[in-house]
Amino acid sequence: LLTMHHGTLCVMSCVSVSCPQGTMVLMNSVCNKILKPIDGSCCHPPPPATTVQLLTACFFLAAIGGFLALNVLCSERHRRGKHMADVESGEDRKPAGANAAATLKVPFHAVCKLGLIMAYFYLCDRANVFMKEQKFYTHSTFFIPLIYIVVLGVFYNENSKETKLLNREQTDEWKGWMQLVILIYHISGASAFIPVYMHVRVLVAAYLFQTGYGHFSFFWLKGDFGLYRVCQVLFRLNFLVVVLCLVMNRSYQFYYFVPLVTFWFAVIYVTLAMWPQILQKKANASGIWHLGVMLKLLALLLFICFLMYSQVRCVHCKDIF
C-alpha cells in the first residue's frame, strides 16, 4: 500500500505479512512520523503538550514545591525547639505557626500524591516512555484472573448487619465485583469476544441501575435535597475525570460512564425534589403517597420515551428529506 503525503512516498508494509520484519520496522520508522496512525506508537513522536496541560503541570509542581517548603519549615522549627515550656502550667505547648504549617501540609500532601499519580498516567498513556502493543485476546487472559478473584472472594466474607433486600452493603459488594470484571475485561481486550462483550454490557447497565438505586434510596430515606449534598455527589463523581481531562487532553465525553451517571443523578434529584416531595416517613403515614411516587416515576418514564421516539422520528425525517 503506497501513500503520498506532502511529497513523501510511504510504504505501509505492516499490512503485508510476507515482508521481512526488518523492512517493516524501517518503513514504520519513516512513515509513522508522517501518517501518525491512531493504533500505534512505534517511531511516532508524542503529541505536544497543550496550554492546559502545561498549566496543570505547573499547578502540581507548585503544590510539590509548597509541600517541600512546608516540610523544610517544620523541620527547621523542630531543630530550634518547637516545644516551649509553659512556666505557669508546666505543660508543653506548640507555637501558633507550627499548627498552621501542620494544617497546610495535609492538603498539599494530597495534591502532591494526586500529581504523582497523574504523572504516571501521562507517562503510560500519552508519552512514549513505555512500549505499547495491540491487545490480543485469549480466553486464558480473561477467565484465569476472573477465576482467581472468585477463589479469593470465597475466603474473605463477613456477616451483614442488614437483612433487607438490596441494602447498602449488598449493593456495594455487587458493584465491586462488577468493577473487577469490567477492569479485567478492558485489560485483556475481551471486547473482541462477542459473548463476553454482551455480558459486560449487561454489567454496565446493572452498575448504572445500582448507582441510580443508591441515589433514590438516599433521597427516599433521608430527604436531604440541599445544595451541599448535590455538590458533594457531583464532586465525588467528576473530580478524577476532570483532572484526567486536563492532564490527558481528553474531552469530558471520552470517559462516557461518568457523564452518564452524572446526568441520571441530576434526573433522579429533580424528579424527587420537585413538588410534592414524597419521603418514606410521609408515605408510611398514608398509602396514597406511594401512589404519588409511582406517578412521578411513571411521568419520568413517559417523558424519556417521548424524547427517545421524537429523536428517532427526527432521524427518519432527515433520511426522508
Short mmCIF file of N, CA, C and O in Angstrom, two decimals, residues 74-160:
data_model
loop_
_atom_site.label_atom_id
_atom_site.label_comp_id
_atom_site.label_asym_id
_atom_site.label_seq_id
_atom_site.Cartn_x
_atom_site.Cartn_y
_atom_site.Cartn_z
N CYS A 74 8.88 23.12 58.86
CA CYS A 74 8.57 22.37 60.08
C CYS A 74 9.82 21.73 60.67
O CYS A 74 10.00 21.72 61.90
N SER A 75 10.67 21.18 59.82
CA SER A 75 11.90 20.57 60.34
C SER A 75 12.83 21.61 60.95
O SER A 75 13.51 21.35 61.95
N GLU A 76 12.84 22.81 60.37
CA GLU A 76 13.68 23.88 60.92
C GLU A 76 13.18 24.28 62.30
O GLU A 76 13.99 24.49 63.23
N ARG A 77 11.87 24.40 62.46
CA ARG A 77 11.33 24.74 63.78
C ARG A 77 11.55 23.61 64.78
O ARG A 77 11.72 23.87 65.98
N HIS A 78 11.55 22.39 64.27
CA HIS A 78 11.78 21.28 65.18
C HIS A 78 13.22 21.28 65.70
O HIS A 78 13.47 20.97 66.87
N ARG A 79 14.15 21.62 64.86
CA ARG A 79 15.55 21.68 65.29
C ARG A 79 15.78 22.81 66.29
O ARG A 79 16.62 22.71 67.17
N ARG A 80 15.06 23.89 66.10
CA ARG A 80 15.23 25.01 67.02
C ARG A 80 14.49 24.82 68.34
O ARG A 80 14.57 25.67 69.22
N GLY A 81 13.75 23.76 68.43
CA GLY A 81 12.97 23.52 69.65
C GLY A 81 11.59 24.13 69.53
O GLY A 81 11.34 25.24 69.99
N LYS A 82 10.67 23.41 68.83
CA LYS A 82 9.35 23.97 68.59
C LYS A 82 8.45 23.89 69.82
O LYS A 82 7.40 24.53 69.87
N HIS A 83 8.79 23.07 70.79
CA HIS A 83 8.01 22.99 72.02
C HIS A 83 8.59 23.97 73.04
O HIS A 83 9.78 23.96 73.33
N MET A 84 7.75 24.78 73.55
CA MET A 84 8.15 25.77 74.56
C MET A 84 7.47 25.44 75.88
O MET A 84 6.28 25.12 75.93
N ALA A 85 8.22 25.53 76.93
CA ALA A 85 7.67 25.18 78.23
C ALA A 85 6.78 26.31 78.74
O ALA A 85 7.13 27.48 78.66
N ASP A 86 5.63 25.92 79.22
CA ASP A 86 4.71 26.88 79.84
C ASP A 86 5.02 26.91 81.34
O ASP A 86 4.83 25.93 82.06
N VAL A 87 5.55 28.03 81.79
CA VAL A 87 6.01 28.13 83.16
C VAL A 87 4.86 27.99 84.15
O VAL A 87 4.98 27.37 85.21
N GLU A 88 3.71 28.55 83.80
CA GLU A 88 2.60 28.56 84.75
C GLU A 88 1.99 27.17 84.91
O GLU A 88 1.74 26.71 86.01
N SER A 89 1.72 26.49 83.81
CA SER A 89 1.03 25.21 83.88
C SER A 89 1.98 24.04 83.92
O SER A 89 1.58 22.92 84.26
N GLY A 90 3.25 24.25 83.52
CA GLY A 90 4.21 23.16 83.49
C GLY A 90 4.01 22.22 82.33
O GLY A 90 4.56 21.12 82.28
N GLU A 91 3.18 22.60 81.33
CA GLU A 91 2.92 21.76 80.16
C GLU A 91 3.65 22.34 78.95
O GLU A 91 4.06 23.50 78.95
N ASP A 92 3.78 21.52 77.97
CA ASP A 92 4.39 21.96 76.71
C ASP A 92 3.31 22.45 75.78
O ASP A 92 2.22 21.89 75.71
N ARG A 93 3.63 23.44 75.02
CA ARG A 93 2.69 23.98 74.04
C ARG A 93 3.42 24.26 72.74
O ARG A 93 4.60 24.57 72.74
N LYS A 94 2.71 24.18 71.66
CA LYS A 94 3.27 24.44 70.34
C LYS A 94 2.99 25.88 69.95
O LYS A 94 1.91 26.41 70.24
N PRO A 95 3.90 26.49 69.24
CA PRO A 95 3.62 27.83 68.74
C PRO A 95 2.53 27.81 67.69
O PRO A 95 2.25 26.79 67.06
N ALA A 96 1.88 28.96 67.49
CA ALA A 96 0.75 29.03 66.55
C ALA A 96 1.19 28.71 65.13
O ALA A 96 0.45 28.13 64.35
N GLY A 97 2.41 29.10 64.77
CA GLY A 97 2.88 28.84 63.40
C GLY A 97 3.04 27.37 63.11
O GLY A 97 2.84 26.92 61.98
N ALA A 98 3.38 26.56 64.11
CA ALA A 98 3.54 25.13 63.90
C ALA A 98 2.20 24.47 63.57
O ALA A 98 2.11 23.60 62.69
N ASN A 99 1.15 24.87 64.26
CA ASN A 99 -0.18 24.33 63.97
C ASN A 99 -0.64 24.70 62.57
O ASN A 99 -1.24 23.89 61.86
N ALA A 100 -0.38 25.93 62.16
CA ALA A 100 -0.79 26.37 60.82
C ALA A 100 -0.04 25.60 59.75
O ALA A 100 -0.61 25.17 58.74
N ALA A 101 1.28 25.40 59.95
CA ALA A 101 2.06 24.66 58.96
C ALA A 101 1.61 23.21 58.88
O ALA A 101 1.52 22.63 57.78
N ALA A 102 1.32 22.60 60.03
CA ALA A 102 0.85 21.21 60.02
C ALA A 102 -0.51 21.08 59.34
O ALA A 102 -0.79 20.09 58.67
N THR A 103 -1.36 22.09 59.52
CA THR A 103 -2.67 22.06 58.87
C THR A 103 -2.54 22.20 57.35
O THR A 103 -3.25 21.52 56.59
N LEU A 104 -1.63 23.04 56.89
CA LEU A 104 -1.46 23.23 55.46
C LEU A 104 -0.79 22.04 54.78
O LEU A 104 -0.97 21.83 53.58
N LYS A 105 -0.03 21.27 55.53
CA LYS A 105 0.66 20.13 54.94
C LYS A 105 -0.31 19.07 54.45
O LYS A 105 0.00 18.36 53.48
N VAL A 106 -1.47 18.95 55.08
CA VAL A 106 -2.41 17.89 54.72
C VAL A 106 -2.95 18.07 53.29
O VAL A 106 -2.85 17.16 52.46
N PRO A 107 -3.51 19.24 52.92
CA PRO A 107 -3.97 19.38 51.53
C PRO A 107 -2.84 19.38 50.53
O PRO A 107 -2.98 18.84 49.41
N PHE A 108 -1.69 19.97 50.87
CA PHE A 108 -0.55 19.94 49.95
C PHE A 108 -0.06 18.52 49.72
O PHE A 108 0.30 18.16 48.59
N HIS A 109 -0.07 17.71 50.76
CA HIS A 109 0.35 16.32 50.60
C HIS A 109 -0.61 15.55 49.70
O HIS A 109 -0.18 14.74 48.86
N ALA A 110 -1.90 15.80 49.84
CA ALA A 110 -2.90 15.13 48.99
C ALA A 110 -2.74 15.55 47.53
O ALA A 110 -2.80 14.70 46.62
N VAL A 111 -2.52 16.84 47.27
CA VAL A 111 -2.34 17.31 45.90
C VAL A 111 -1.06 16.75 45.31
O VAL A 111 -1.00 16.40 44.11
N CYS A 112 -0.02 16.62 46.10
CA CYS A 112 1.24 16.05 45.62
C CYS A 112 1.05 14.59 45.21
O CYS A 112 1.55 14.16 44.15
N LYS A 113 0.35 13.83 46.01
CA LYS A 113 0.09 12.43 45.65
C LYS A 113 -0.74 12.33 44.38
O LYS A 113 -0.46 11.50 43.51
N LEU A 114 -1.74 13.20 44.25
CA LEU A 114 -2.54 13.21 43.03
C LEU A 114 -1.68 13.58 41.82
O LEU A 114 -1.82 12.99 40.74
N GLY A 115 -0.78 14.54 41.99
CA GLY A 115 0.10 14.93 40.89
C GLY A 115 1.02 13.81 40.45
O GLY A 115 1.24 13.60 39.25
N LEU A 116 1.55 13.04 41.40
CA LEU A 116 2.41 11.91 41.06
C LEU A 116 1.63 10.82 40.32
O LEU A 116 2.13 10.22 39.36
N ILE A 117 0.40 10.58 40.76
CA ILE A 117 -0.44 9.59 40.08
C ILE A 117 -0.75 10.04 38.65
O ILE A 117 -0.68 9.25 37.69
N MET A 118 -1.09 11.32 38.49
CA MET A 118 -1.38 11.83 37.15
C MET A 118 -0.14 11.82 36.26
O MET A 118 -0.23 11.56 35.05
N ALA A 119 1.04 12.07 36.84
CA ALA A 119 2.27 11.99 36.05
C ALA A 119 2.51 10.57 35.56
O ALA A 119 2.93 10.35 34.41
N TYR A 120 2.24 9.60 36.41
CA TYR A 120 2.37 8.20 36.00
C TYR A 120 1.38 7.86 34.89
O TYR A 120 1.73 7.19 33.91
N PHE A 121 0.15 8.32 35.02
CA PHE A 121 -0.85 8.09 33.97
C PHE A 121 -0.39 8.70 32.64
O PHE A 121 -0.52 8.09 31.57
N TYR A 122 0.13 9.91 32.72
CA TYR A 122 0.56 10.60 31.49
C TYR A 122 1.72 9.85 30.83
O TYR A 122 1.76 9.70 29.60
N LEU A 123 2.68 9.41 31.61
CA LEU A 123 3.82 8.69 31.05
C LEU A 123 3.40 7.37 30.42
O LEU A 123 3.96 6.95 29.40
N CYS A 124 2.40 6.73 31.00
CA CYS A 124 1.94 5.44 30.46
C CYS A 124 1.07 5.60 29.23
O CYS A 124 1.15 4.78 28.31
N ASP A 125 0.27 6.65 29.18
CA ASP A 125 -0.75 6.75 28.13
C ASP A 125 -0.40 7.74 27.03
O ASP A 125 -0.68 7.48 25.85
N ARG A 126 0.20 8.87 27.37
CA ARG A 126 0.39 9.93 26.39
C ARG A 126 1.83 10.12 25.95
O ARG A 126 2.10 10.90 25.04
N ALA A 127 2.77 9.44 26.59
CA ALA A 127 4.18 9.55 26.22
C ALA A 127 4.67 8.20 25.70
O ALA A 127 4.00 7.17 25.83
N ASN A 128 5.85 8.22 25.12
CA ASN A 128 6.44 7.00 24.57
C ASN A 128 7.54 6.45 25.47
O ASN A 128 8.52 5.88 24.99
N VAL A 129 7.38 6.66 26.77
CA VAL A 129 8.39 6.15 27.70
C VAL A 129 8.33 4.63 27.78
O VAL A 129 9.36 3.95 27.78
N PHE A 130 7.11 4.08 27.85
CA PHE A 130 6.93 2.64 27.91
C PHE A 130 6.46 2.12 26.56
O PHE A 130 5.73 2.80 25.84
N MET A 131 6.87 0.91 26.24
CA MET A 131 6.47 0.31 24.96
C MET A 131 4.99 -0.06 25.00
O MET A 131 4.45 -0.42 26.04
N LYS A 132 4.35 0.02 23.87
CA LYS A 132 2.93 -0.28 23.76
C LYS A 132 2.74 -1.36 22.69
O LYS A 132 3.55 -1.49 21.76
N GLU A 133 1.66 -2.09 22.82
CA GLU A 133 1.34 -3.12 21.84
C GLU A 133 -0.16 -3.28 21.76
O GLU A 133 -0.90 -2.87 22.65
N GLN A 134 -0.61 -3.89 20.67
CA GLN A 134 -2.03 -4.13 20.48
C GLN A 134 -2.48 -5.28 21.37
O GLN A 134 -1.74 -6.23 21.62
N LYS A 135 -3.70 -5.19 21.87
CA LYS A 135 -4.24 -6.25 22.71
C LYS A 135 -4.63 -7.44 21.86
O LYS A 135 -5.28 -7.29 20.82
N PHE A 136 -4.21 -8.61 22.30
CA PHE A 136 -4.56 -9.86 21.62
C PHE A 136 -5.32 -10.72 22.61
O PHE A 136 -4.75 -11.21 23.59
N TYR A 137 -6.61 -10.90 22.38
CA TYR A 137 -7.47 -11.59 23.34
C TYR A 137 -7.30 -13.10 23.24
O TYR A 137 -7.28 -13.68 22.15
N THR A 138 -7.18 -13.73 24.39
CA THR A 138 -7.29 -15.18 24.54
C THR A 138 -8.19 -15.46 25.73
O THR A 138 -8.33 -14.63 26.65
N HIS A 139 -8.79 -16.60 25.74
CA HIS A 139 -9.70 -16.95 26.83
C HIS A 139 -8.98 -16.99 28.18
O HIS A 139 -9.56 -16.65 29.22
N SER A 140 -7.71 -17.40 28.16
CA SER A 140 -6.98 -17.51 29.42
C SER A 140 -6.71 -16.15 30.05
O SER A 140 -6.74 -16.01 31.27
N THR A 141 -6.46 -15.12 29.22
CA THR A 141 -6.17 -13.79 29.76
C THR A 141 -7.38 -13.18 30.44
O THR A 141 -7.22 -12.27 31.28
N PHE A 142 -8.57 -13.63 30.12
CA PHE A 142 -9.78 -13.09 30.75
C PHE A 142 -10.28 -13.98 31.88
O PHE A 142 -10.59 -13.50 32.98
N PHE A 143 -10.36 -15.29 31.64
CA PHE A 143 -11.02 -16.16 32.60
C PHE A 143 -10.11 -16.56 33.76
O PHE A 143 -10.62 -16.80 34.87
N ILE A 144 -8.80 -16.66 33.55
CA ILE A 144 -7.92 -17.04 34.67
C ILE A 144 -7.91 -15.97 35.75
O ILE A 144 -8.07 -16.29 36.94
N PRO A 145 -7.73 -14.67 35.45
CA PRO A 145 -7.85 -13.66 36.53
C PRO A 145 -9.24 -13.63 37.15
O PRO A 145 -9.37 -13.39 38.37
N LEU A 146 -10.26 -13.90 36.36
CA LEU A 146 -11.62 -13.91 36.90
C LEU A 146 -11.80 -15.04 37.91
O LEU A 146 -12.36 -14.85 39.00
N ILE A 147 -11.32 -16.23 37.57
CA ILE A 147 -11.39 -17.37 38.50
C ILE A 147 -10.56 -17.10 39.75
O ILE A 147 -10.94 -17.46 40.87
N TYR A 148 -9.42 -16.44 39.57
CA TYR A 148 -8.53 -16.15 40.69
C TYR A 148 -9.21 -15.25 41.72
O TYR A 148 -9.16 -15.53 42.93
N ILE A 149 -9.86 -14.18 41.27
CA ILE A 149 -10.51 -13.28 42.23
C ILE A 149 -11.75 -13.92 42.84
O ILE A 149 -12.11 -13.63 43.99
N VAL A 150 -12.42 -14.84 42.11
CA VAL A 150 -13.57 -15.54 42.69
C VAL A 150 -13.11 -16.46 43.81
O VAL A 150 -13.74 -16.53 44.88
N VAL A 151 -12.00 -17.17 43.59
CA VAL A 151 -11.47 -18.05 44.64
C VAL A 151 -11.04 -17.24 45.86
O VAL A 151 -11.29 -17.63 47.01
N LEU A 152 -10.41 -16.09 45.63
CA LEU A 152 -10.04 -15.23 46.75
C LEU A 152 -11.27 -14.73 47.50
O LEU A 152 -11.27 -14.62 48.73
N GLY A 153 -12.32 -14.40 46.75
CA GLY A 153 -13.53 -13.90 47.39
C GLY A 153 -14.21 -14.92 48.29
O GLY A 153 -14.92 -14.55 49.23
N VAL A 154 -14.01 -16.21 48.01
CA VAL A 154 -14.62 -17.24 48.84
C VAL A 154 -14.05 -17.22 50.25
O VAL A 154 -14.76 -17.49 51.24
N PHE A 155 -12.76 -16.89 50.37
CA PHE A 155 -12.10 -16.92 51.67
C PHE A 155 -12.23 -15.60 52.44
O PHE A 155 -11.79 -15.52 53.58
N TYR A 156 -12.80 -14.58 51.83
CA TYR A 156 -12.96 -13.29 52.50
C TYR A 156 -14.44 -12.94 52.51
O TYR A 156 -15.01 -12.53 51.48
N ASN A 157 -15.09 -13.14 53.63
CA ASN A 157 -16.51 -12.82 53.75
C ASN A 157 -16.78 -12.34 55.17
O ASN A 157 -16.01 -12.60 56.09
N GLU A 158 -17.89 -11.66 55.32
CA GLU A 158 -18.30 -11.16 56.63
C GLU A 158 -19.81 -11.10 56.66
O GLU A 158 -20.49 -11.07 55.62
N ASN A 159 -20.34 -11.09 57.85
CA ASN A 159 -21.79 -11.06 58.04
C ASN A 159 -22.31 -9.64 57.90
O ASN A 159 -21.69 -8.68 58.36
N SER A 160 -23.45 -9.52 57.26
CA SER A 160 -24.06 -8.22 57.07
C SER A 160 -24.96 -7.89 58.26
O SER A 160 -25.60 -8.78 58.85
#
